């Protein structure tokens, strides 16, 4: 029996400390969203994400996200970041305090199927997870895209909701572990309080995705697959590596935009809500996350360079094989050439057997050599000019110029004066 749409909700424990276990609820679009706790993460599988026929727009409107974000263009981009804030216009203070903040951003991760001996021990993300004790549903492509979209809504003083779409199946559990092991509770007066731990987990998935591309590269390097069978695996892995580098570069830009927005929102909060230390540490943490993404991008680029190295090695091996074949052909030619030459020579009419069975040589044999030798030299000269024409012309020109200058100096040199000898 097919299951209906579901939403997984992760919220603070009702007991007043820590975070409760993720709870799966039926999802019927706006009604389910309106019943979310004031502080929570909500997770939607991509198959449960409403289509852009008005239902998706209504869902995003609950978070204050513009309807344009629901269209196909934004749904298929590698990354983006946007925000929208409202301020207390009636405040008499010179700096109008922020009253709400909405953000929407997107990060992608391409998970390739694990190799037999992976670098890390994380789960398989290509297959769908098991449900109700059943076996996992195997993916058919050997890879899977997680096109993670995030929509956040913060309202002063402490309402903060985050909607996560198309994230890996274990994100609710991993995020719950991270939140439960925090040294300090989340500061919900911060519009970006729930971003930090979420992005930490996204970076973990990006790291796994990079290693899932690196592991097949290492297998290629160790196995040294035959020349004929190496190009298809290299083509597939190279495509994954290119995608990994692309989405990581886009993720770094997204994180940079998020940092700018965070700084702006912190400055717009009422004085005293967040300490200077808190704001500075929050900024430093985002900068640290950006540096992690950039480092992952460099690691992904190194996988691409290693693939290029394997391609160069394969081409060099092919050239070496071709060279060996040409040497074999040349050896066979050298073996048969003397026999072929003498066979052709003695089969001419210059050599005959006389009536007495003796061997007679024509006195016109010189004609054969008089024609063959010039013709052979002519062929060699034509071949040399065809293959090394520019070099030969430059060589002749240089020596001709030297000869011309030498002759000119000799003409200008004055004759020695006559010496009168005394008698």
mmCIF file of C-alpha atoms in Angstrom:
data_model
loop_
_atom_site.group_PDB
_atom_site.id
_atom_site.type_symbol
_atom_site.label_atom_id
_atom_site.label_comp_id
_atom_site.label_asym_id
_atom_site.label_seq_id
_atom_site.Cartn_x
_atom_site.Cartn_y
_atom_site.Cartn_z
ATOM 1 C CA UNK A 1 0.000 0.000 0.000
ATOM 2 C CA UNK A 2 1.440 3.357 -1.050
ATOM 3 C CA UNK A 3 1.939 5.818 1.750
ATOM 4 C CA UNK A 4 0.445 9.293 1.678
ATOM 5 C CA UNK A 5 2.455 12.520 1.825
ATOM 6 C CA UNK A 6 4.384 12.888 5.071
ATOM 7 C CA UNK A 7 6.341 15.574 6.865
ATOM 8 C CA UNK A 8 8.978 14.930 9.537
ATOM 9 C CA UNK A 9 9.097 17.491 12.351
ATOM 10 C CA UNK A 10 12.012 18.087 14.727
ATOM 11 C CA UNK A 11 11.247 20.495 17.584
ATOM 12 C CA UNK A 12 12.413 21.270 21.140
ATOM 13 C CA UNK A 13 11.325 18.770 23.748
ATOM 14 C CA UNK A 14 8.052 19.702 25.492
ATOM 15 C CA UNK A 15 9.780 18.846 28.774
ATOM 16 C CA UNK A 16 11.704 22.093 28.487
ATOM 17 C CA UNK A 17 15.214 20.879 27.740
ATOM 18 C CA UNK A 18 16.871 19.356 24.703
ATOM 19 C CA UNK A 19 15.160 18.362 21.487
ATOM 20 C CA UNK A 20 12.541 15.706 21.018
ATOM 21 C CA UNK A 21 12.838 12.808 18.593
ATOM 22 C CA UNK A 22 11.804 13.515 14.977
ATOM 23 C CA UNK A 23 8.082 12.896 14.510
ATOM 24 C CA UNK A 24 6.461 11.852 11.213
ATOM 25 C CA UNK A 25 3.082 13.464 10.504
ATOM 26 C CA UNK A 26 0.637 13.342 7.599
ATOM 27 C CA UNK A 27 1.168 16.241 5.232
ATOM 28 C CA UNK A 28 -1.735 18.034 3.606
ATOM 29 C CA UNK A 29 0.044 21.190 2.525
ATOM 30 C CA UNK A 30 -0.899 24.472 4.227
ATOM 31 C CA UNK A 31 -2.931 22.944 7.047
ATOM 32 C CA UNK A 32 -0.013 20.804 8.215
ATOM 33 C CA UNK A 33 2.382 23.746 7.968
ATOM 34 C CA UNK A 34 0.101 26.019 9.991
ATOM 35 C CA UNK A 35 0.181 23.491 12.848
ATOM 36 C CA UNK A 36 3.972 23.435 13.127
ATOM 37 C CA UNK A 37 5.549 24.424 16.488
ATOM 38 C CA UNK A 38 7.017 27.915 16.756
ATOM 39 C CA UNK A 39 10.538 26.472 16.810
ATOM 40 C CA UNK A 40 11.068 23.495 14.530
ATOM 41 C CA UNK A 41 12.719 21.928 11.532
ATOM 42 C CA UNK A 42 10.333 20.334 9.033
ATOM 43 C CA UNK A 43 11.512 17.850 6.388
ATOM 44 C CA UNK A 44 9.717 17.011 3.142
ATOM 45 C CA UNK A 45 10.669 14.245 0.704
ATOM 46 C CA UNK A 46 10.914 15.576 -2.834
ATOM 47 C CA UNK A 47 8.012 13.346 -3.901
ATOM 48 C CA UNK A 48 5.825 15.037 -1.252
ATOM 49 C CA UNK A 49 6.823 18.572 -2.268
ATOM 50 C CA UNK A 50 3.726 20.132 -3.876
ATOM 51 C CA UNK A 51 3.837 20.969 -7.601
ATOM 52 C CA UNK A 52 3.958 24.549 -8.828
ATOM 53 C CA UNK A 53 0.226 24.719 -9.531
ATOM 54 C CA UNK A 54 -0.654 27.037 -6.671
ATOM 55 C CA UNK A 55 -0.086 24.545 -3.871
ATOM 56 C CA UNK A 56 3.664 25.097 -3.755
ATOM 57 C CA UNK A 57 3.158 28.855 -3.800
ATOM 58 C CA UNK A 58 0.716 28.568 -0.878
ATOM 59 C CA UNK A 59 3.214 26.473 1.063
ATOM 60 C CA UNK A 60 6.043 28.967 0.542
ATOM 61 C CA UNK A 61 3.760 31.910 1.336
ATOM 62 C CA UNK A 62 3.488 30.594 4.908
ATOM 63 C CA UNK A 63 7.231 31.273 5.250
ATOM 64 C CA UNK A 64 7.030 34.633 3.479
ATOM 65 C CA UNK A 65 8.917 33.355 0.421
ATOM 66 C CA UNK A 66 8.115 35.099 -2.901
ATOM 67 C CA UNK A 67 6.011 33.038 -5.309
ATOM 68 C CA UNK A 68 8.735 33.359 -7.965
ATOM 69 C CA UNK A 69 10.887 30.924 -5.972
ATOM 70 C CA UNK A 70 8.302 28.201 -6.669
ATOM 71 C CA UNK A 71 8.866 28.244 -10.427
ATOM 72 C CA UNK A 72 10.900 25.804 -12.500
ATOM 73 C CA UNK A 73 13.892 28.138 -12.862
ATOM 74 C CA UNK A 74 14.611 28.251 -9.128
ATOM 75 C CA UNK A 75 13.695 24.578 -8.712
ATOM 76 C CA UNK A 76 16.439 23.513 -11.156
ATOM 77 C CA UNK A 77 19.258 25.899 -10.197
ATOM 78 C CA UNK A 78 22.453 24.643 -8.558
ATOM 79 C CA UNK A 79 22.272 27.225 -5.775
ATOM 80 C CA UNK A 80 20.784 30.531 -4.733
ATOM 81 C CA UNK A 81 20.247 32.637 -1.643
ATOM 82 C CA UNK A 82 17.556 35.197 -0.955
ATOM 83 C CA UNK A 83 16.103 37.017 2.023
ATOM 84 C CA UNK A 84 13.254 39.331 2.944
ATOM 85 C CA UNK A 85 12.983 41.317 6.175
ATOM 86 C CA UNK A 86 10.341 43.553 7.726
ATOM 87 C CA UNK A 87 10.962 46.382 10.189
ATOM 88 C CA UNK A 88 8.962 48.197 12.831
ATOM 89 C CA UNK A 89 8.112 51.311 10.860
ATOM 90 C CA UNK A 90 6.240 52.839 13.807
ATOM 91 C CA UNK A 91 9.235 52.680 16.097
ATOM 92 C CA UNK A 92 10.469 56.076 17.223
ATOM 93 C CA UNK A 93 14.030 54.853 17.403
ATOM 94 C CA UNK A 94 16.470 56.061 14.787
ATOM 95 C CA UNK A 95 17.361 52.472 13.897
ATOM 96 C CA UNK A 96 14.161 50.647 13.014
ATOM 97 C CA UNK A 97 14.296 47.187 14.644
ATOM 98 C CA UNK A 98 13.697 44.108 12.499
ATOM 99 C CA UNK A 99 10.463 42.246 13.236
ATOM 100 C CA UNK A 100 10.695 39.290 10.845
ATOM 101 C CA UNK A 101 13.169 37.691 8.486
ATOM 102 C CA UNK A 102 12.658 35.109 5.748
ATOM 103 C CA UNK A 103 15.482 33.336 3.948
ATOM 104 C CA UNK A 104 15.494 30.809 1.130
ATOM 105 C CA UNK A 105 18.551 29.044 -0.199
ATOM 106 C CA UNK A 106 19.548 25.919 -2.067
ATOM 107 C CA UNK A 107 22.510 23.500 -2.001
ATOM 108 C CA UNK A 108 23.037 20.368 -4.074
ATOM 109 C CA UNK A 109 24.901 17.139 -3.330
ATOM 110 C CA UNK A 110 25.485 14.337 -5.833
ATOM 111 C CA UNK A 111 25.870 11.009 -4.061
ATOM 112 C CA UNK A 112 27.650 8.272 -6.029
ATOM 113 C CA UNK A 113 27.233 4.634 -5.045
ATOM 114 C CA UNK A 114 29.775 3.398 -2.493
ATOM 115 C CA UNK A 115 32.679 1.268 -3.674
ATOM 116 C CA UNK A 116 33.571 -2.084 -2.107
ATOM 117 C CA UNK A 117 36.152 -0.549 0.247
ATOM 118 C CA UNK A 118 35.001 3.038 0.915
ATOM 119 C CA UNK A 119 37.011 5.702 2.694
ATOM 120 C CA UNK A 120 34.152 6.413 5.106
ATOM 121 C CA UNK A 121 31.497 4.295 6.805
ATOM 122 C CA UNK A 122 28.441 6.465 6.177
ATOM 123 C CA UNK A 123 25.198 4.945 4.848
ATOM 124 C CA UNK A 124 24.401 4.331 1.201
ATOM 125 C CA UNK A 125 22.560 7.406 -0.064
ATOM 126 C CA UNK A 126 21.861 6.218 -3.613
ATOM 127 C CA UNK A 127 19.229 3.723 -2.424
ATOM 128 C CA UNK A 128 15.997 4.688 -0.723
ATOM 129 C CA UNK A 129 16.070 3.768 2.986
ATOM 130 C CA UNK A 130 14.154 0.703 4.209
ATOM 131 C CA UNK A 131 10.633 1.280 5.474
ATOM 132 C CA UNK A 132 8.834 -0.927 7.988
ATOM 133 C CA UNK A 133 11.681 -3.442 8.007
ATOM 134 C CA UNK A 134 11.702 -3.907 4.228
ATOM 135 C CA UNK A 135 14.882 -4.001 2.164
ATOM 136 C CA UNK A 136 16.235 -0.729 0.747
ATOM 137 C CA UNK A 137 15.009 0.234 -2.708
ATOM 138 C CA UNK A 138 18.064 0.177 -4.963
ATOM 139 C CA UNK A 139 18.768 3.130 -7.215
ATOM 140 C CA UNK A 140 19.237 2.363 -10.899
ATOM 141 C CA UNK A 141 21.625 5.112 -12.026
ATOM 142 C CA UNK A 142 24.521 4.492 -9.663
ATOM 143 C CA UNK A 143 24.152 8.013 -8.276
ATOM 144 C CA UNK A 144 21.511 10.275 -6.784
ATOM 145 C CA UNK A 145 21.040 14.013 -6.662
ATOM 146 C CA UNK A 146 19.902 15.633 -3.425
ATOM 147 C CA UNK A 147 18.624 19.054 -4.470
ATOM 148 C CA UNK A 148 18.294 20.493 -0.994
ATOM 149 C CA UNK A 149 16.089 23.575 -0.667
ATOM 150 C CA UNK A 150 15.658 25.423 2.630
ATOM 151 C CA UNK A 151 13.053 28.005 3.628
ATOM 152 C CA UNK A 152 13.218 29.753 7.003
ATOM 153 C CA UNK A 153 10.831 32.104 8.763
ATOM 154 C CA UNK A 154 11.812 34.051 11.891
ATOM 155 C CA UNK A 155 9.505 36.421 13.783
ATOM 156 C CA UNK A 156 10.562 38.548 16.714
ATOM 157 C CA UNK A 157 11.212 37.600 19.432
ATOM 158 C CA UNK A 158 11.637 33.805 19.196
ATOM 159 C CA UNK A 159 9.557 32.163 16.464
ATOM 160 C CA UNK A 160 11.757 30.268 14.007
ATOM 161 C CA UNK A 161 10.655 27.588 11.538
ATOM 162 C CA UNK A 162 12.782 25.869 8.900
ATOM 163 C CA UNK A 163 11.422 23.820 5.987
ATOM 164 C CA UNK A 164 13.902 21.397 4.376
ATOM 165 C CA UNK A 165 13.049 19.794 1.016
ATOM 166 C CA UNK A 166 14.813 16.849 -0.682
ATOM 167 C CA UNK A 167 17.443 16.244 1.974
ATOM 168 C CA UNK A 168 19.117 12.867 2.683
ATOM 169 C CA UNK A 169 16.851 10.510 4.586
ATOM 170 C CA UNK A 170 18.972 10.528 7.763
ATOM 171 C CA UNK A 171 19.227 14.319 8.154
ATOM 172 C CA UNK A 172 16.480 14.571 10.841
ATOM 173 C CA UNK A 173 18.281 12.010 13.013
ATOM 174 C CA UNK A 174 21.750 13.485 12.460
ATOM 175 C CA UNK A 175 20.508 17.009 13.143
ATOM 176 C CA UNK A 176 18.790 15.796 16.304
ATOM 177 C CA UNK A 177 22.112 14.352 17.541
ATOM 178 C CA UNK A 178 23.912 17.621 16.803
ATOM 179 C CA UNK A 179 21.294 19.738 18.592
ATOM 180 C CA UNK A 180 21.254 17.468 21.632
ATOM 181 C CA UNK A 181 25.033 17.678 22.020
ATOM 182 C CA UNK A 182 25.289 21.473 21.840
ATOM 183 C CA UNK A 183 27.184 23.181 24.645
ATOM 184 C CA UNK A 184 24.572 25.939 24.819
ATOM 185 C CA UNK A 185 20.900 26.044 23.769
ATOM 186 C CA UNK A 186 19.885 27.864 20.607
ATOM 187 C CA UNK A 187 19.311 31.609 20.929
ATOM 188 C CA UNK A 188 15.974 32.009 19.143
ATOM 189 C CA UNK A 189 16.212 35.802 19.247
ATOM 190 C CA UNK A 190 18.807 35.332 16.507
ATOM 191 C CA UNK A 191 17.138 35.044 13.050
ATOM 192 C CA UNK A 192 19.983 32.716 12.002
ATOM 193 C CA UNK A 193 20.176 30.592 15.154
ATOM 194 C CA UNK A 194 18.849 27.491 13.370
ATOM 195 C CA UNK A 195 21.046 27.904 10.300
ATOM 196 C CA UNK A 196 24.391 27.005 11.877
ATOM 197 C CA UNK A 197 23.741 23.371 12.858
ATOM 198 C CA UNK A 198 21.760 22.785 9.673
ATOM 199 C CA UNK A 199 24.604 24.000 7.465
ATOM 200 C CA UNK A 200 27.084 21.930 9.474
ATOM 201 C CA UNK A 201 25.167 18.823 8.410
ATOM 202 C CA UNK A 202 24.914 20.010 4.798
ATOM 203 C CA UNK A 203 28.706 20.391 4.729
ATOM 204 C CA UNK A 204 29.033 16.825 6.058
ATOM 205 C CA UNK A 205 26.963 15.594 3.098
ATOM 206 C CA UNK A 206 29.109 17.628 0.722
ATOM 207 C CA UNK A 207 32.189 15.984 2.223
ATOM 208 C CA UNK A 208 30.669 12.514 1.771
ATOM 209 C CA UNK A 209 29.781 13.358 -1.839
ATOM 210 C CA UNK A 210 33.377 14.387 -2.578
ATOM 211 C CA UNK A 211 34.777 11.169 -1.091
ATOM 212 C CA UNK A 212 32.234 9.093 -3.006
ATOM 213 C CA UNK A 213 33.794 10.493 -6.190
ATOM 214 C CA UNK A 214 37.364 10.164 -4.919
ATOM 215 C CA UNK A 215 37.034 6.455 -4.015
ATOM 216 C CA UNK A 216 36.346 5.260 -7.610
ATOM 217 C CA UNK A 217 39.276 7.396 -8.790
ATOM 218 C CA UNK A 218 41.545 5.595 -6.340
ATOM 219 C CA UNK A 219 40.214 2.230 -7.543
ATOM 220 C CA UNK A 220 41.098 3.157 -11.120
ATOM 221 C CA UNK A 221 44.606 4.098 -10.040
ATOM 222 C CA UNK A 222 45.130 0.812 -8.193
ATOM 223 C CA UNK A 223 43.560 -1.591 -10.689
ATOM 224 C CA UNK A 224 45.173 -0.211 -13.840
ATOM 225 C CA UNK A 225 42.279 -1.306 -16.029
ATOM 226 C CA UNK A 226 43.137 -2.298 -19.592
ATOM 227 C CA UNK A 227 43.376 0.546 -22.069
ATOM 228 C CA UNK A 228 40.249 -0.452 -23.937
ATOM 229 C CA UNK A 229 38.101 -0.529 -20.793
ATOM 230 C CA UNK A 230 39.308 2.546 -18.935
ATOM 231 C CA UNK A 231 37.727 5.369 -20.913
ATOM 232 C CA UNK A 232 34.069 4.671 -20.064
ATOM 233 C CA UNK A 233 34.667 4.548 -16.267
ATOM 234 C CA UNK A 234 36.823 7.675 -16.489
ATOM 235 C CA UNK A 235 34.104 9.460 -18.465
ATOM 236 C CA UNK A 236 31.440 8.630 -15.865
ATOM 237 C CA UNK A 237 33.586 9.503 -12.843
ATOM 238 C CA UNK A 238 34.829 12.687 -14.501
ATOM 239 C CA UNK A 239 31.229 13.799 -14.998
ATOM 240 C CA UNK A 240 30.533 13.249 -11.292
ATOM 241 C CA UNK A 241 33.696 15.170 -10.329
ATOM 242 C CA UNK A 242 32.734 18.109 -12.548
ATOM 243 C CA UNK A 243 29.287 18.251 -10.951
ATOM 244 C CA UNK A 244 30.792 18.040 -7.448
ATOM 245 C CA UNK A 245 33.116 20.980 -8.113
ATOM 246 C CA UNK A 246 30.289 23.014 -9.628
ATOM 247 C CA UNK A 247 27.895 22.604 -6.705
ATOM 248 C CA UNK A 248 30.645 23.232 -4.141
ATOM 249 C CA UNK A 249 31.629 26.492 -5.783
ATOM 250 C CA UNK A 250 27.970 27.502 -5.847
ATOM 251 C CA UNK A 251 27.590 26.472 -2.186
ATOM 252 C CA UNK A 252 30.530 28.685 -1.204
ATOM 253 C CA UNK A 253 28.823 31.657 -2.879
ATOM 254 C CA UNK A 254 25.565 30.818 -1.100
ATOM 255 C CA UNK A 255 27.343 30.709 2.258
ATOM 256 C CA UNK A 256 29.005 34.051 1.572
ATOM 257 C CA UNK A 257 25.617 35.629 0.817
ATOM 258 C CA UNK A 258 24.188 34.061 3.973
ATOM 259 C CA UNK A 259 27.001 35.590 6.022
ATOM 260 C CA UNK A 260 26.292 39.067 4.623
ATOM 261 C CA UNK A 261 22.589 38.745 5.410
ATOM 262 C CA UNK A 262 23.335 37.469 8.912
ATOM 263 C CA UNK A 263 25.561 40.458 9.659
ATOM 264 C CA UNK A 264 22.889 42.846 8.392
ATOM 265 C CA UNK A 265 20.127 41.231 10.488
ATOM 266 C CA UNK A 266 22.252 41.201 13.648
ATOM 267 C CA UNK A 267 22.836 44.919 13.264
ATOM 268 C CA UNK A 268 19.082 45.497 12.843
ATOM 269 C CA UNK A 269 18.084 43.708 16.057
ATOM 270 C CA UNK A 270 17.176 45.782 19.123
ATOM 271 C CA UNK A 271 20.189 46.718 21.189
ATOM 272 C CA UNK A 272 20.931 44.225 23.920
ATOM 273 C CA UNK A 273 19.182 41.229 22.332
ATOM 274 C CA UNK A 274 22.452 39.635 21.227
ATOM 275 C CA UNK A 275 25.801 40.277 22.870
ATOM 276 C CA UNK A 276 28.834 41.393 20.896
ATOM 277 C CA UNK A 277 30.522 38.092 21.705
ATOM 278 C CA UNK A 278 27.563 36.102 20.360
ATOM 279 C CA UNK A 279 27.431 38.079 17.126
ATOM 280 C CA UNK A 280 31.162 37.821 16.555
ATOM 281 C CA UNK A 281 31.238 34.085 17.215
ATOM 282 C CA UNK A 282 28.266 33.536 14.911
ATOM 283 C CA UNK A 283 30.072 35.426 12.159
ATOM 284 C CA UNK A 284 33.267 33.453 12.770
ATOM 285 C CA UNK A 285 31.395 30.150 12.566
ATOM 286 C CA UNK A 286 29.890 31.015 9.193
ATOM 287 C CA UNK A 287 33.325 32.041 7.939
ATOM 288 C CA UNK A 288 34.671 28.688 9.137
ATOM 289 C CA UNK A 289 31.902 26.912 7.228
ATOM 290 C CA UNK A 290 32.803 28.845 4.084
ATOM 291 C CA UNK A 291 36.446 27.806 4.429
ATOM 292 C CA UNK A 292 35.346 24.160 4.763
ATOM 293 C CA UNK A 293 33.334 24.330 1.554
ATOM 294 C CA UNK A 294 36.254 25.926 -0.285
ATOM 295 C CA UNK A 295 38.567 23.180 0.977
ATOM 296 C CA UNK A 296 36.110 20.543 -0.262
ATOM 297 C CA UNK A 297 36.095 22.291 -3.633
ATOM 298 C CA UNK A 298 39.892 21.963 -3.806
ATOM 299 C CA UNK A 299 39.675 18.272 -2.928
ATOM 300 C CA UNK A 300 37.090 17.768 -5.662
ATOM 301 C CA UNK A 301 39.319 19.587 -8.139
ATOM 302 C CA UNK A 302 42.196 17.279 -7.208
ATOM 303 C CA UNK A 303 40.039 14.278 -8.145
ATOM 304 C CA UNK A 304 39.492 15.837 -11.554
ATOM 305 C CA UNK A 305 43.231 16.354 -11.986
ATOM 306 C CA UNK A 306 43.898 12.750 -10.997
ATOM 307 C CA UNK A 307 41.415 11.626 -13.631
ATOM 308 C CA UNK A 308 43.258 13.717 -16.211
ATOM 309 C CA UNK A 309 46.463 12.021 -15.121
ATOM 310 C CA UNK A 310 44.858 8.607 -15.699
ATOM 311 C CA UNK A 311 43.753 9.700 -19.170
ATOM 312 C CA UNK A 312 47.283 10.879 -19.987
ATOM 313 C CA UNK A 313 48.676 7.574 -18.735
ATOM 314 C CA UNK A 314 46.212 5.652 -20.900
ATOM 315 C CA UNK A 315 47.171 7.688 -23.977
ATOM 316 C CA UNK A 316 50.872 7.168 -23.243
ATOM 317 C CA UNK A 317 50.313 3.428 -22.940
ATOM 318 C CA UNK A 318 48.414 3.451 -26.224
ATOM 319 C CA UNK A 319 51.266 5.338 -27.894
ATOM 320 C CA UNK A 320 53.745 2.837 -26.498
ATOM 321 C CA UNK A 321 51.682 -0.057 -27.845
ATOM 322 C CA UNK A 322 51.440 1.632 -31.243
ATOM 323 C CA UNK A 323 55.198 2.155 -31.192
ATOM 324 C CA UNK A 324 55.763 -1.525 -30.440
ATOM 325 C CA UNK A 325 53.478 -2.491 -33.323
ATOM 326 C CA UNK A 326 55.363 -0.195 -35.694
ATOM 327 C CA UNK A 327 58.663 -1.682 -34.551
ATOM 328 C CA UNK A 328 57.313 -5.165 -35.242
ATOM 329 C CA UNK A 329 56.208 -4.130 -38.729
ATOM 330 C CA UNK A 330 59.609 -2.541 -39.373
ATOM 331 C CA UNK A 331 61.383 -5.708 -38.218
ATOM 332 C CA UNK A 332 59.286 -7.890 -40.523
ATOM 333 C CA UNK A 333 60.010 -5.491 -43.380
ATOM 334 C CA UNK A 334 63.748 -5.648 -42.697
ATOM 335 C CA UNK A 335 63.607 -9.466 -42.630
ATOM 336 C CA UNK A 336 61.825 -9.806 -45.964
ATOM 337 C CA UNK A 337 63.303 -6.775 -47.765
ATOM 338 C CA UNK A 338 66.664 -8.355 -48.796
ATOM 339 C CA UNK A 339 64.966 -11.485 -50.082
ATOM 340 C CA UNK A 340 62.365 -9.405 -51.922
ATOM 341 C CA UNK A 341 65.045 -7.205 -53.483
ATOM 342 C CA UNK A 342 67.174 -10.049 -54.784
ATOM 343 C CA UNK A 343 64.124 -11.980 -55.924
ATOM 344 C CA UNK A 344 62.954 -8.992 -57.950
ATOM 345 C CA UNK A 345 66.443 -8.346 -59.308
ATOM 346 C CA UNK A 346 67.128 -11.892 -60.464
ATOM 347 C CA UNK A 347 63.668 -12.209 -61.981
ATOM 348 C CA UNK A 348 64.382 -9.436 -64.482
ATOM 349 C CA UNK A 349 65.355 -10.198 -68.084
ATOM 350 C CA UNK A 350 68.928 -9.192 -67.357
ATOM 351 C CA UNK A 351 69.433 -12.658 -65.918
ATOM 352 C CA UNK A 352 68.685 -15.757 -67.994
ATOM 353 C CA UNK A 353 69.679 -19.378 -68.313
ATOM 354 C CA UNK A 354 71.496 -20.288 -71.500
ATOM 355 C CA UNK A 355 70.890 -23.289 -73.701
ATOM 356 C CA UNK A 356 73.655 -25.126 -71.916
ATOM 357 C CA UNK A 357 71.966 -24.554 -68.522
ATOM 358 C CA UNK A 358 74.433 -21.850 -67.514
ATOM 359 C CA UNK A 359 73.514 -18.523 -65.998
ATOM 360 C CA UNK A 360 73.935 -15.550 -68.287
ATOM 361 C CA UNK A 361 74.006 -11.857 -67.337
ATOM 362 C CA UNK A 362 73.103 -9.203 -69.877
ATOM 363 C CA UNK A 363 75.731 -6.598 -70.700
ATOM 364 C CA UNK A 364 72.937 -4.005 -70.398
ATOM 365 C CA UNK A 365 72.585 -4.468 -66.616
ATOM 366 C CA UNK A 366 74.033 -1.003 -66.102
ATOM 367 C CA UNK A 367 70.740 0.436 -67.422
ATOM 368 C CA UNK A 368 68.962 -1.032 -64.385
ATOM 369 C CA UNK A 369 71.332 0.689 -61.964
ATOM 370 C CA UNK A 370 71.359 3.895 -63.999
ATOM 371 C CA UNK A 371 67.584 4.226 -63.588
ATOM 372 C CA UNK A 372 67.023 2.744 -60.130
ATOM 373 C CA UNK A 373 69.670 4.760 -58.248
ATOM 374 C CA UNK A 374 68.525 8.258 -59.445
ATOM 375 C CA UNK A 375 64.879 7.298 -58.946
ATOM 376 C CA UNK A 376 65.556 6.136 -55.381
ATOM 377 C CA UNK A 377 67.515 9.296 -54.574
ATOM 378 C CA UNK A 378 64.711 11.393 -56.060
ATOM 379 C CA UNK A 379 62.112 9.660 -53.884
ATOM 380 C CA UNK A 380 64.253 10.212 -50.764
ATOM 381 C CA UNK A 381 64.732 13.908 -51.606
ATOM 382 C CA UNK A 382 61.003 14.439 -52.216
ATOM 383 C CA UNK A 383 60.175 12.620 -48.967
ATOM 384 C CA UNK A 384 62.710 14.735 -47.070
ATOM 385 C CA UNK A 385 61.297 18.011 -48.415
ATOM 386 C CA UNK A 386 57.737 16.883 -47.729
ATOM 387 C CA UNK A 387 58.539 15.918 -44.134
ATOM 388 C CA UNK A 388 61.246 18.464 -43.248
ATOM 389 C CA UNK A 389 60.668 21.138 -45.893
ATOM 390 C CA UNK A 390 60.648 24.222 -43.605
ATOM 391 C CA UNK A 391 63.760 23.070 -41.721
ATOM 392 C CA UNK A 392 65.650 22.333 -44.955
ATOM 393 C CA UNK A 393 64.694 25.703 -46.454
ATOM 394 C CA UNK A 394 65.814 27.522 -43.300
ATOM 395 C CA UNK A 395 69.097 25.583 -43.304
ATOM 396 C CA UNK A 396 69.795 26.402 -46.973
ATOM 397 C CA UNK A 397 68.823 30.046 -46.471
ATOM 398 C CA UNK A 398 71.164 30.478 -43.478
ATOM 399 C CA UNK A 399 74.112 28.981 -45.317
ATOM 400 C CA UNK A 400 73.328 30.940 -48.478
ATOM 401 C CA UNK A 401 73.294 34.182 -46.465
ATOM 402 C CA UNK A 402 76.628 33.294 -44.846
ATOM 403 C CA UNK A 403 78.142 32.530 -48.260
ATOM 404 C CA UNK A 404 76.817 35.798 -49.728
ATOM 405 C CA UNK A 405 78.167 37.886 -46.822
ATOM 406 C CA UNK A 406 81.523 36.141 -47.043
ATOM 407 C CA UNK A 407 81.845 36.878 -50.751
ATOM 408 C CA UNK A 408 80.856 40.519 -50.169
ATOM 409 C CA UNK A 409 83.586 40.948 -47.527
ATOM 410 C CA UNK A 410 86.168 39.507 -49.866
ATOM 411 C CA UNK A 411 85.254 41.996 -52.616
ATOM 412 C CA UNK A 412 85.506 44.965 -50.218
ATOM 413 C CA UNK A 413 88.860 43.898 -48.741
ATOM 414 C CA UNK A 414 91.612 46.222 -50.195
ATOM 415 C CA UNK A 415 94.523 44.676 -52.042
ATOM 416 C CA UNK A 416 97.852 44.690 -50.139
ATOM 417 C CA UNK A 417 100.154 47.635 -50.967
ATOM 418 C CA UNK A 418 103.190 46.885 -53.131
ATOM 419 C CA UNK A 419 106.512 46.847 -51.286
ATOM 420 C CA UNK A 420 109.498 48.458 -53.040
ATOM 421 C CA UNK A 421 112.600 46.447 -52.518
ATOM 422 C CA UNK A 422 115.984 48.242 -52.450
ATOM 423 C CA UNK A 423 118.496 46.914 -54.926
#
